[in-house]
Structure formats: structure tokens, C-alpha cells
mmCIF file of N, CA and C in Angstrom:
data_model
loop_
_atom_site.group_PDB
_atom_site.id
_atom_site.type_symbol
_atom_site.label_atom_id
_atom_site.label_comp_id
_atom_site.label_asym_id
_atom_site.label_seq_id
_atom_site.Cartn_x
_atom_site.Cartn_y
_atom_site.Cartn_z
ATOM 1 N N MET A 1 -18.998 17.276 1.841
ATOM 2 C CA MET A 1 -18.791 17.679 3.204
ATOM 3 C C MET A 1 -17.880 18.891 3.256
ATOM 4 N N ALA A 2 -18.124 19.742 4.198
ATOM 5 C CA ALA A 2 -17.309 20.936 4.341
ATOM 6 C C ALA A 2 -15.904 20.535 4.768
ATOM 7 N N GLU A 3 -14.935 20.904 3.994
ATOM 8 C CA GLU A 3 -13.555 20.522 4.274
ATOM 9 C C GLU A 3 -13.009 21.093 5.577
ATOM 10 N N PRO A 4 -13.342 22.332 5.957
ATOM 11 C CA PRO A 4 -12.798 22.830 7.227
ATOM 12 C C PRO A 4 -13.227 21.961 8.416
ATOM 13 N N ALA A 5 -14.489 21.587 8.474
ATOM 14 C CA ALA A 5 -14.966 20.757 9.585
ATOM 15 C C ALA A 5 -14.292 19.393 9.551
ATOM 16 N N ARG A 6 -14.130 18.848 8.379
ATOM 17 C CA ARG A 6 -13.504 17.527 8.244
ATOM 18 C C ARG A 6 -12.049 17.583 8.708
ATOM 19 N N ALA A 7 -11.326 18.603 8.300
ATOM 20 C CA ALA A 7 -9.922 18.741 8.696
ATOM 21 C C ALA A 7 -9.790 18.928 10.208
ATOM 22 N N VAL A 8 -10.647 19.751 10.777
ATOM 23 C CA VAL A 8 -10.617 19.975 12.226
ATOM 24 C C VAL A 8 -10.946 18.685 12.962
ATOM 25 N N ALA A 9 -11.944 17.956 12.491
ATOM 26 C CA ALA A 9 -12.331 16.704 13.130
ATOM 27 C C ALA A 9 -11.217 15.660 13.031
ATOM 28 N N LEU A 10 -10.585 15.551 11.878
ATOM 29 C CA LEU A 10 -9.481 14.599 11.724
ATOM 30 C C LEU A 10 -8.335 14.935 12.678
ATOM 31 N N ALA A 11 -8.026 16.205 12.812
ATOM 32 C CA ALA A 11 -6.967 16.621 13.738
ATOM 33 C C ALA A 11 -7.358 16.317 15.185
ATOM 34 N N ALA A 12 -8.619 16.542 15.517
ATOM 35 C CA ALA A 12 -9.092 16.264 16.875
ATOM 36 C C ALA A 12 -9.016 14.766 17.183
ATOM 37 N N LEU A 13 -9.358 13.933 16.213
ATOM 38 C CA LEU A 13 -9.280 12.488 16.429
ATOM 39 C C LEU A 13 -7.830 12.032 16.525
ATOM 40 N N ALA A 14 -6.938 12.667 15.804
ATOM 41 C CA ALA A 14 -5.513 12.344 15.927
ATOM 42 C C ALA A 14 -5.027 12.665 17.345
ATOM 43 N N ASP A 15 -5.489 13.786 17.884
ATOM 44 C CA ASP A 15 -5.142 14.138 19.266
ATOM 45 C C ASP A 15 -5.709 13.119 20.251
ATOM 46 N N LEU A 16 -6.948 12.709 20.036
ATOM 47 C CA LEU A 16 -7.548 11.692 20.916
ATOM 48 C C LEU A 16 -6.754 10.393 20.859
ATOM 49 N N TRP A 17 -6.327 9.999 19.674
ATOM 50 C CA TRP A 17 -5.523 8.778 19.517
ATOM 51 C C TRP A 17 -4.217 8.908 20.316
ATOM 52 N N ASP A 18 -3.592 10.073 20.215
ATOM 53 C CA ASP A 18 -2.352 10.312 20.958
ATOM 54 C C ASP A 18 -2.570 10.263 22.467
ATOM 55 N N GLN A 19 -3.788 10.588 22.904
ATOM 56 C CA GLN A 19 -4.133 10.555 24.325
ATOM 57 C C GLN A 19 -4.581 9.164 24.780
ATOM 58 N N GLY A 20 -4.667 8.218 23.837
ATOM 59 C CA GLY A 20 -4.987 6.855 24.211
ATOM 60 C C GLY A 20 -6.392 6.386 23.900
ATOM 61 N N CYS A 21 -7.143 7.132 23.135
ATOM 62 C CA CYS A 21 -8.509 6.726 22.769
ATOM 63 C C CYS A 21 -8.445 5.648 21.690
ATOM 64 N N PRO A 22 -8.902 4.420 21.996
ATOM 65 C CA PRO A 22 -8.793 3.334 21.019
ATOM 66 C C PRO A 22 -9.730 3.465 19.820
ATOM 67 N N ILE A 23 -10.763 4.256 19.931
ATOM 68 C CA ILE A 23 -11.740 4.409 18.856
ATOM 69 C C ILE A 23 -11.190 5.280 17.722
ATOM 70 N N ALA A 24 -10.305 6.190 18.047
ATOM 71 C CA ALA A 24 -9.791 7.157 17.062
ATOM 72 C C ALA A 24 -8.583 6.618 16.299
ATOM 73 N N ALA A 25 -8.533 5.331 16.067
ATOM 74 C CA ALA A 25 -7.405 4.704 15.371
ATOM 75 C C ALA A 25 -7.236 5.278 13.964
ATOM 76 N N PRO A 26 -6.018 5.396 13.510
ATOM 77 C CA PRO A 26 -5.769 5.967 12.181
ATOM 78 C C PRO A 26 -6.518 5.257 11.052
ATOM 79 N N ASP A 27 -6.668 3.954 11.137
ATOM 80 C CA ASP A 27 -7.348 3.209 10.073
ATOM 81 C C ASP A 27 -8.829 3.542 9.958
ATOM 82 N N ASP A 28 -9.461 3.921 11.065
ATOM 83 C CA ASP A 28 -10.905 4.192 11.085
ATOM 84 C C ASP A 28 -11.243 5.676 11.121
ATOM 85 N N ARG A 29 -10.250 6.508 11.231
ATOM 86 C CA ARG A 29 -10.474 7.929 11.489
ATOM 87 C C ARG A 29 -11.313 8.621 10.417
ATOM 88 N N GLU A 30 -10.984 8.425 9.164
ATOM 89 C CA GLU A 30 -11.732 9.106 8.101
ATOM 90 C C GLU A 30 -13.177 8.644 8.056
ATOM 91 N N ARG A 31 -13.391 7.358 8.232
ATOM 92 C CA ARG A 31 -14.761 6.834 8.239
ATOM 93 C C ARG A 31 -15.554 7.417 9.410
ATOM 94 N N LEU A 32 -14.941 7.476 10.593
ATOM 95 C CA LEU A 32 -15.616 8.049 11.758
ATOM 96 C C LEU A 32 -16.011 9.501 11.505
ATOM 97 N N VAL A 33 -15.107 10.259 10.937
ATOM 98 C CA VAL A 33 -15.385 11.673 10.669
ATOM 99 C C VAL A 33 -16.493 11.818 9.630
ATOM 100 N N ASP A 34 -16.430 11.061 8.560
ATOM 101 C CA ASP A 34 -17.458 11.161 7.526
ATOM 102 C C ASP A 34 -18.839 10.768 8.059
ATOM 103 N N VAL A 35 -18.900 9.650 8.767
ATOM 104 C CA VAL A 35 -20.172 9.205 9.353
ATOM 105 C C VAL A 35 -20.643 10.214 10.389
ATOM 106 N N GLY A 36 -19.719 10.671 11.222
ATOM 107 C CA GLY A 36 -20.081 11.596 12.289
ATOM 108 C C GLY A 36 -20.605 12.927 11.789
ATOM 109 N N LEU A 37 -19.918 13.521 10.830
ATOM 110 C CA LEU A 37 -20.384 14.809 10.304
ATOM 111 C C LEU A 37 -21.720 14.671 9.584
ATOM 112 N N ARG A 38 -21.878 13.601 8.838
ATOM 113 C CA ARG A 38 -23.149 13.374 8.143
ATOM 114 C C ARG A 38 -24.290 13.228 9.161
ATOM 115 N N ARG A 39 -24.043 12.448 10.204
ATOM 116 C CA ARG A 39 -25.069 12.230 11.228
ATOM 117 C C ARG A 39 -25.362 13.533 11.976
ATOM 118 N N TRP A 40 -24.332 14.288 12.306
ATOM 119 C CA TRP A 40 -24.507 15.553 13.026
ATOM 120 C C TRP A 40 -25.382 16.518 12.218
ATOM 121 N N ARG A 41 -25.091 16.608 10.937
ATOM 122 C CA ARG A 41 -25.819 17.557 10.086
ATOM 123 C C ARG A 41 -27.245 17.116 9.767
ATOM 124 N N SER A 42 -27.532 15.846 9.900
ATOM 125 C CA SER A 42 -28.875 15.360 9.579
ATOM 126 C C SER A 42 -29.779 15.219 10.806
ATOM 127 N N PHE A 43 -29.302 15.618 11.949
ATOM 128 C CA PHE A 43 -30.069 15.448 13.193
ATOM 129 C C PHE A 43 -31.452 16.073 13.109
ATOM 130 N N HIS A 44 -31.536 17.305 12.684
ATOM 131 C CA HIS A 44 -32.821 18.013 12.653
ATOM 132 C C HIS A 44 -33.802 17.368 11.670
ATOM 133 N N ARG A 45 -33.305 16.857 10.590
ATOM 134 C CA ARG A 45 -34.172 16.184 9.625
ATOM 135 C C ARG A 45 -34.672 14.843 10.176
ATOM 136 N N ARG A 46 -33.782 14.122 10.847
ATOM 137 C CA ARG A 46 -34.152 12.810 11.366
ATOM 138 C C ARG A 46 -34.973 12.877 12.648
ATOM 139 N N HIS A 47 -34.869 13.982 13.402
ATOM 140 C CA HIS A 47 -35.575 14.132 14.676
ATOM 141 C C HIS A 47 -36.321 15.471 14.727
ATOM 142 N N PRO A 48 -37.287 15.678 13.861
ATOM 143 C CA PRO A 48 -37.952 16.985 13.820
ATOM 144 C C PRO A 48 -38.783 17.297 15.065
ATOM 145 N N ARG A 49 -39.165 16.292 15.819
ATOM 146 C CA ARG A 49 -40.042 16.520 16.974
ATOM 147 C C ARG A 49 -39.314 16.637 18.296
ATOM 148 N N ILE A 50 -38.012 16.439 18.311
ATOM 149 C CA ILE A 50 -37.276 16.551 19.572
ATOM 150 C C ILE A 50 -37.185 18.022 19.950
ATOM 151 N N ARG A 51 -37.735 18.326 21.097
ATOM 152 C CA ARG A 51 -37.691 19.681 21.646
ATOM 153 C C ARG A 51 -37.361 19.579 23.114
ATOM 154 N N PRO A 52 -36.491 20.353 23.654
ATOM 155 C CA PRO A 52 -35.595 21.232 22.929
ATOM 156 C C PRO A 52 -34.483 20.438 22.273
ATOM 157 N N ARG A 53 -33.920 20.992 21.247
ATOM 158 C CA ARG A 53 -32.823 20.337 20.522
ATOM 159 C C ARG A 53 -31.517 20.687 21.213
ATOM 160 N N SER A 54 -31.229 19.960 22.244
ATOM 161 C CA SER A 54 -30.053 20.264 23.051
ATOM 162 C C SER A 54 -28.792 19.651 22.456
ATOM 163 N N GLN A 55 -27.691 20.212 22.850
ATOM 164 C CA GLN A 55 -26.382 19.698 22.453
ATOM 165 C C GLN A 55 -26.223 18.262 22.961
ATOM 166 N N GLU A 56 -26.711 17.990 24.179
ATOM 167 C CA GLU A 56 -26.602 16.655 24.768
ATOM 168 C C GLU A 56 -27.368 15.623 23.941
ATOM 169 N N ALA A 57 -28.554 15.992 23.457
ATOM 170 C CA ALA A 57 -29.341 15.074 22.635
ATOM 171 C C ALA A 57 -28.625 14.786 21.321
ATOM 172 N N ARG A 58 -28.019 15.795 20.758
ATOM 173 C CA ARG A 58 -27.292 15.609 19.500
ATOM 174 C C ARG A 58 -26.054 14.739 19.702
ATOM 175 N N ILE A 59 -25.356 14.928 20.825
ATOM 176 C CA ILE A 59 -24.175 14.103 21.121
ATOM 177 C C ILE A 59 -24.600 12.647 21.320
ATOM 178 N N ARG A 60 -25.676 12.399 22.074
ATOM 179 C CA ARG A 60 -26.163 11.026 22.281
ATOM 180 C C ARG A 60 -26.507 10.376 20.944
ATOM 181 N N ASP A 61 -27.166 11.131 20.066
ATOM 182 C CA ASP A 61 -27.521 10.613 18.749
ATOM 183 C C ASP A 61 -26.268 10.305 17.937
ATOM 184 N N LEU A 62 -25.285 11.174 18.030
ATOM 185 C CA LEU A 62 -24.035 10.973 17.307
ATOM 186 C C LEU A 62 -23.293 9.735 17.822
ATOM 187 N N VAL A 63 -23.263 9.560 19.130
ATOM 188 C CA VAL A 63 -22.637 8.363 19.710
ATOM 189 C C VAL A 63 -23.326 7.111 19.179
ATOM 190 N N ARG A 64 -24.636 7.121 19.193
ATOM 191 C CA ARG A 64 -25.392 5.969 18.704
ATOM 192 C C ARG A 64 -25.057 5.668 17.240
ATOM 193 N N GLY A 65 -25.001 6.706 16.421
ATOM 194 C CA GLY A 65 -24.678 6.523 15.009
ATOM 195 C C GLY A 65 -23.275 5.990 14.787
ATOM 196 N N LEU A 66 -22.314 6.482 15.556
ATOM 197 C CA LEU A 66 -20.946 6.003 15.421
ATOM 198 C C LEU A 66 -20.833 4.538 15.838
ATOM 199 N N VAL A 67 -21.465 4.204 16.940
ATOM 200 C CA VAL A 67 -21.432 2.814 17.412
ATOM 201 C C VAL A 67 -22.067 1.896 16.376
ATOM 202 N N GLU A 68 -23.209 2.293 15.844
ATOM 203 C CA GLU A 68 -23.897 1.459 14.852
ATOM 204 C C GLU A 68 -23.084 1.322 13.563
ATOM 205 N N ALA A 69 -22.340 2.351 13.212
ATOM 206 C CA ALA A 69 -21.561 2.312 11.975
ATOM 207 C C ALA A 69 -20.280 1.489 12.110
ATOM 208 N N VAL A 70 -19.730 1.422 13.307
ATOM 209 C CA VAL A 70 -18.416 0.812 13.480
ATOM 210 C C VAL A 70 -18.472 -0.587 14.096
ATOM 211 N N GLU A 71 -19.306 -0.769 15.061
ATOM 212 C CA GLU A 71 -19.315 -2.022 15.825
ATOM 213 C C GLU A 71 -20.153 -3.102 15.153
ATOM 214 N N PRO A 72 -19.631 -4.320 15.074
ATOM 215 C CA PRO A 72 -20.416 -5.423 14.500
ATOM 216 C C PRO A 72 -21.597 -5.812 15.398
ATOM 217 N N GLU A 73 -21.450 -5.640 16.710
ATOM 218 C CA GLU A 73 -22.518 -5.911 17.680
ATOM 219 C C GLU A 73 -22.691 -4.677 18.562
ATOM 220 N N PRO A 74 -23.412 -3.657 18.094
ATOM 221 C CA PRO A 74 -23.514 -2.395 18.833
ATOM 222 C C PRO A 74 -24.010 -2.531 20.273
ATOM 223 N N ARG A 75 -24.880 -3.464 20.537
ATOM 224 C CA ARG A 75 -25.420 -3.582 21.895
ATOM 225 C C ARG A 75 -24.412 -4.143 22.887
ATOM 226 N N LEU A 76 -23.264 -4.624 22.398
ATOM 227 C CA LEU A 76 -22.245 -5.190 23.270
ATOM 228 C C LEU A 76 -21.092 -4.229 23.565
ATOM 229 N N VAL A 77 -21.241 -2.973 23.242
ATOM 230 C CA VAL A 77 -20.151 -2.010 23.383
ATOM 231 C C VAL A 77 -19.734 -1.825 24.845
ATOM 232 N N GLY A 78 -20.671 -1.709 25.741
ATOM 233 C CA GLY A 78 -20.357 -1.573 27.160
ATOM 234 C C GLY A 78 -19.595 -0.308 27.489
ATOM 235 N N PRO A 79 -18.588 -0.414 28.376
ATOM 236 C CA PRO A 79 -17.840 0.761 28.830
ATOM 237 C C PRO A 79 -17.099 1.503 27.724
ATOM 238 N N LEU A 80 -16.867 0.842 26.592
ATOM 239 C CA LEU A 80 -16.198 1.486 25.468
ATOM 240 C C LEU A 80 -17.003 2.678 24.943
ATOM 241 N N VAL A 81 -18.268 2.758 25.306
ATOM 242 C CA VAL A 81 -19.114 3.863 24.854
ATOM 243 C C VAL A 81 -18.540 5.210 25.303
ATOM 244 N N LYS A 82 -17.813 5.238 26.407
ATOM 245 C CA LYS A 82 -17.181 6.489 26.862
ATOM 246 C C LYS A 82 -16.177 7.010 25.828
ATOM 247 N N ASP A 83 -15.479 6.092 25.180
ATOM 248 C CA ASP A 83 -14.547 6.513 24.129
ATOM 249 C C ASP A 83 -15.301 7.038 22.919
ATOM 250 N N TYR A 84 -16.435 6.436 22.600
ATOM 251 C CA TYR A 84 -17.263 6.947 21.509
ATOM 252 C C TYR A 84 -17.792 8.337 21.850
ATOM 253 N N GLU A 85 -18.083 8.574 23.109
ATOM 254 C CA GLU A 85 -18.551 9.899 23.523
ATOM 255 C C GLU A 85 -17.477 10.957 23.297
ATOM 256 N N CYS A 86 -16.234 10.618 23.596
ATOM 257 C CA CYS A 86 -15.123 11.559 23.347
ATOM 258 C C CYS A 86 -15.000 11.866 21.858
ATOM 259 N N VAL A 87 -15.107 10.834 21.041
ATOM 260 C CA VAL A 87 -15.033 11.015 19.589
ATOM 261 C C VAL A 87 -16.204 11.869 19.106
ATOM 262 N N ALA A 88 -17.390 11.592 19.605
ATOM 263 C CA ALA A 88 -18.575 12.349 19.209
ATOM 264 C C ALA A 88 -18.443 13.822 19.597
ATOM 265 N N GLU A 89 -17.942 14.086 20.785
ATOM 266 C CA GLU A 89 -17.763 15.468 21.222
ATOM 267 C C GLU A 89 -16.743 16.195 20.344
ATOM 268 N N ALA A 90 -15.698 15.499 19.944
ATOM 269 C CA ALA A 90 -14.693 16.114 19.068
ATOM 270 C C ALA A 90 -15.279 16.424 17.694
ATOM 271 N N ILE A 91 -16.058 15.515 17.160
ATOM 272 C CA ILE A 91 -16.689 15.742 15.854
ATOM 273 C C ILE A 91 -17.706 16.876 15.942
ATOM 274 N N ALA A 92 -18.476 16.904 17.020
ATOM 275 C CA ALA A 92 -19.461 17.973 17.213
ATOM 276 C C ALA A 92 -18.776 19.334 17.308
ATOM 277 N N ALA A 93 -17.680 19.398 18.033
ATOM 278 C CA ALA A 93 -16.941 20.657 18.161
ATOM 279 C C ALA A 93 -16.389 21.098 16.807
ATOM 280 N N ALA A 94 -15.919 20.149 16.017
ATOM 281 C CA ALA A 94 -15.409 20.483 14.684
ATOM 282 C C ALA A 94 -16.518 21.018 13.793
ATOM 283 N N ALA A 95 -17.680 20.378 13.844
ATOM 284 C CA ALA A 95 -18.815 20.833 13.039
ATOM 285 C C ALA A 95 -19.253 22.220 13.459
ATOM 286 N N ALA A 96 -19.271 22.471 14.757
ATOM 287 C CA ALA A 96 -19.705 23.767 15.258
ATOM 288 C C ALA A 96 -18.673 24.858 14.947
ATOM 289 N N SER A 97 -17.403 24.482 14.870
ATOM 290 C CA SER A 97 -16.372 25.494 14.618
ATOM 291 C C SER A 97 -16.394 26.010 13.186
ATOM 292 N N SER A 98 -16.945 25.209 12.272
ATOM 293 C CA SER A 98 -16.919 25.629 10.872
ATOM 294 C C SER A 98 -18.259 26.158 10.365
ATOM 295 N N THR A 99 -19.316 25.900 11.115
ATOM 296 C CA THR A 99 -20.634 26.396 10.715
ATOM 297 C C THR A 99 -21.390 26.862 11.945
ATOM 298 N N ARG A 100 -22.416 27.574 11.689
ATOM 299 C CA ARG A 100 -23.284 27.989 12.797
ATOM 300 C C ARG A 100 -24.452 27.038 12.849
ATOM 301 N N GLU A 101 -24.342 26.038 13.718
ATOM 302 C CA GLU A 101 -25.397 25.039 13.885
ATOM 303 C C GLU A 101 -26.400 25.559 14.911
ATOM 304 N N PRO A 102 -27.682 25.240 14.728
ATOM 305 C CA PRO A 102 -28.678 25.635 15.727
ATOM 306 C C PRO A 102 -28.524 24.860 16.998
#
């Protein structure tokens, strides 16, 4: 994984934790970043037919991947999904800041 994106994402999740986001806990932060960056970068391979490839579609996919990776019962997440969206947006911004994503 590209270290600049990982470092930026880890810092962003630390900021989210300081702002009260329960998903960005220090114990889970590295796993969230690793899963998130991997999922973000594999979007085009996993969804070749999605047109247009919007930022919103990629964020939704990233949220889904994070929830599935972290939650024992993903379908029971409920309102907590908003916190996953914040984490996903931070990871997406980190990935975009270090590379030129389509």
C-alpha cells in the first residue's frame, strides 16, 4: 500500500476519533485504513460495469466494505452507518490526495 495515503488516512481517522467518531477507535484504525484503501483501489476491478463511476458510488461501496469487515452482524448497523460514512470519506480523501484516481 502507498505509505503517503496510509499516513494521511491514519491521521484523518485520529482527527475523527478526537471529534467523537466511535468507528475510528485507535485499536481498529490500522485495520480500517488497510481494508478501506484496498477496497477503494479495487473498485474499478470489482465493478467494471458501473457507469458513471461516481465518487458517491465509490463511497457507498467503501462504506459497505468497512461495515462487512468490522461488524459481526453488518445488517444490524443501523444509524451507526453515518459514522462509517465519515470514515469512508476520510479514507477516500486520503487515497485521492496521494494518487490521481479516476
